[in-house]
Amino acid sequence: MTSRQELFMMLDRVNKSYNLELDLNHSSIYGGWQLTNKEGSTIIKHRVPIREMLSFLDGMSKAKEML
């Protein structure tokens, strides 16, 4: 499984557990992956490398499990 597949799998898990519609977009020119709402009008997490975004989403997922 590639990191990109892991990223979208983790995003799906977060969206389902929080009942949200977050989205990811990538731009290598601007510095990596960005987490936004579905429309892209609100930035949740500014652009970061893929591993950092995976960690961020994993943290969101695990925080929900702890509640």
PDB file of C-alpha atoms in Angstrom:
ATOM      1  CA  MET A   1       0.000   0.000   0.000  1.00  0.00           C
ATOM      2  CA  THR A   2       1.368   3.428  -0.913  1.00  0.00           C
ATOM      3  CA  SER A   3       1.454   6.388   1.422  1.00  0.00           C
ATOM      4  CA  ARG A   4      -1.119   8.118  -0.776  1.00  0.00           C
ATOM      5  CA  GLN A   5      -3.534   5.183  -0.375  1.00  0.00           C
ATOM      6  CA  GLU A   6      -2.934   5.173   3.389  1.00  0.00           C
ATOM      7  CA  LEU A   7      -3.635   8.899   3.486  1.00  0.00           C
ATOM      8  CA  PHE A   8      -7.017   8.621   1.790  1.00  0.00           C
ATOM      9  CA  MET A   9      -7.921   5.560   3.856  1.00  0.00           C
ATOM     10  CA  MET A  10      -7.144   7.513   7.031  1.00  0.00           C
ATOM     11  CA  LEU A  11      -9.156  10.489   5.747  1.00  0.00           C
ATOM     12  CA  ASP A  12     -12.117   8.196   5.142  1.00  0.00           C
ATOM     13  CA  ARG A  13     -11.829   6.848   8.691  1.00  0.00           C
ATOM     14  CA  VAL A  14     -11.760  10.379  10.137  1.00  0.00           C
ATOM     15  CA  ASN A  15     -14.720  11.500   8.013  1.00  0.00           C
ATOM     16  CA  LYS A  16     -16.805   8.512   9.102  1.00  0.00           C
ATOM     17  CA  SER A  17     -15.967   8.712  12.798  1.00  0.00           C
ATOM     18  CA  TYR A  18     -16.633  12.459  13.066  1.00  0.00           C
ATOM     19  CA  ASN A  19     -19.446  12.478  10.479  1.00  0.00           C
ATOM     20  CA  LEU A  20     -17.560  15.128   8.469  1.00  0.00           C
ATOM     21  CA  GLU A  21     -16.765  15.779   4.832  1.00  0.00           C
ATOM     22  CA  LEU A  22     -13.110  16.800   4.877  1.00  0.00           C
ATOM     23  CA  ASP A  23     -10.959  16.674   1.766  1.00  0.00           C
ATOM     24  CA  LEU A  24      -7.265  16.566   0.906  1.00  0.00           C
ATOM     25  CA  ASN A  25      -5.473  18.293  -1.923  1.00  0.00           C
ATOM     26  CA  HIS A  26      -1.858  18.188  -2.985  1.00  0.00           C
ATOM     27  CA  SER A  27       0.428  20.732  -4.538  1.00  0.00           C
ATOM     28  CA  SER A  28       4.145  20.068  -4.682  1.00  0.00           C
ATOM     29  CA  ILE A  29       4.730  23.695  -5.666  1.00  0.00           C
ATOM     30  CA  TYR A  30       3.121  25.000  -2.456  1.00  0.00           C
ATOM     31  CA  GLY A  31       4.525  22.410  -0.076  1.00  0.00           C
ATOM     32  CA  GLY A  32       2.494  19.230   0.083  1.00  0.00           C
ATOM     33  CA  TRP A  33      -0.875  18.101   1.413  1.00  0.00           C
ATOM     34  CA  GLN A  34      -3.611  20.347   2.749  1.00  0.00           C
ATOM     35  CA  LEU A  35      -6.716  19.334   4.711  1.00  0.00           C
ATOM     36  CA  THR A  36      -9.835  21.399   3.993  1.00  0.00           C
ATOM     37  CA  ASN A  37     -13.586  21.187   4.240  1.00  0.00           C
ATOM     38  CA  LYS A  38     -15.257  19.559   1.215  1.00  0.00           C
ATOM     39  CA  GLU A  39     -15.731  22.871  -0.590  1.00  0.00           C
ATOM     40  CA  GLY A  40     -12.102  23.851  -0.004  1.00  0.00           C
ATOM     41  CA  SER A  41     -13.099  27.185   1.512  1.00  0.00           C
ATOM     42  CA  THR A  42     -11.794  26.460   5.027  1.00  0.00           C
ATOM     43  CA  ILE A  43      -8.287  25.199   5.733  1.00  0.00           C
ATOM     44  CA  ILE A  44      -8.147  22.723   8.626  1.00  0.00           C
ATOM     45  CA  LYS A  45      -4.413  21.922   8.327  1.00  0.00           C
ATOM     46  CA  HIS A  46      -1.992  23.886   6.173  1.00  0.00           C
ATOM     47  CA  ARG A  47       0.278  22.182   3.655  1.00  0.00           C
ATOM     48  CA  VAL A  48       2.631  19.596   5.085  1.00  0.00           C
ATOM     49  CA  PRO A  49       4.540  16.527   3.815  1.00  0.00           C
ATOM     50  CA  ILE A  50       2.568  13.295   3.460  1.00  0.00           C
ATOM     51  CA  ARG A  51       4.000  11.648   6.603  1.00  0.00           C
ATOM     52  CA  GLU A  52       3.046  14.645   8.734  1.00  0.00           C
ATOM     53  CA  MET A  53      -0.510  14.632   7.347  1.00  0.00           C
ATOM     54  CA  LEU A  54      -0.761  10.892   8.039  1.00  0.00           C
ATOM     55  CA  SER A  55       0.262  11.532  11.637  1.00  0.00           C
ATOM     56  CA  PHE A  56      -2.238  14.382  11.974  1.00  0.00           C
ATOM     57  CA  LEU A  57      -5.129  12.268  10.655  1.00  0.00           C
ATOM     58  CA  ASP A  58      -4.042   9.314  12.780  1.00  0.00           C
ATOM     59  CA  GLY A  59      -4.127  11.567  15.839  1.00  0.00           C
ATOM     60  CA  MET A  60      -7.639  12.744  14.966  1.00  0.00           C
ATOM     61  CA  SER A  61      -8.761   9.146  14.550  1.00  0.00           C
ATOM     62  CA  LYS A  62      -7.232   7.961  17.821  1.00  0.00           C
ATOM     63  CA  ALA A  63      -8.608  10.931  19.749  1.00  0.00           C
ATOM     64  CA  LYS A  64     -12.126   9.975  18.669  1.00  0.00           C
ATOM     65  CA  GLU A  65     -11.541   6.368  19.795  1.00  0.00           C
ATOM     66  CA  MET A  66     -10.496   7.578  23.250  1.00  0.00           C
ATOM     67  CA  LEU A  67     -13.729   9.512  23.721  1.00  0.00           C
TER      68      LEU A  67
END
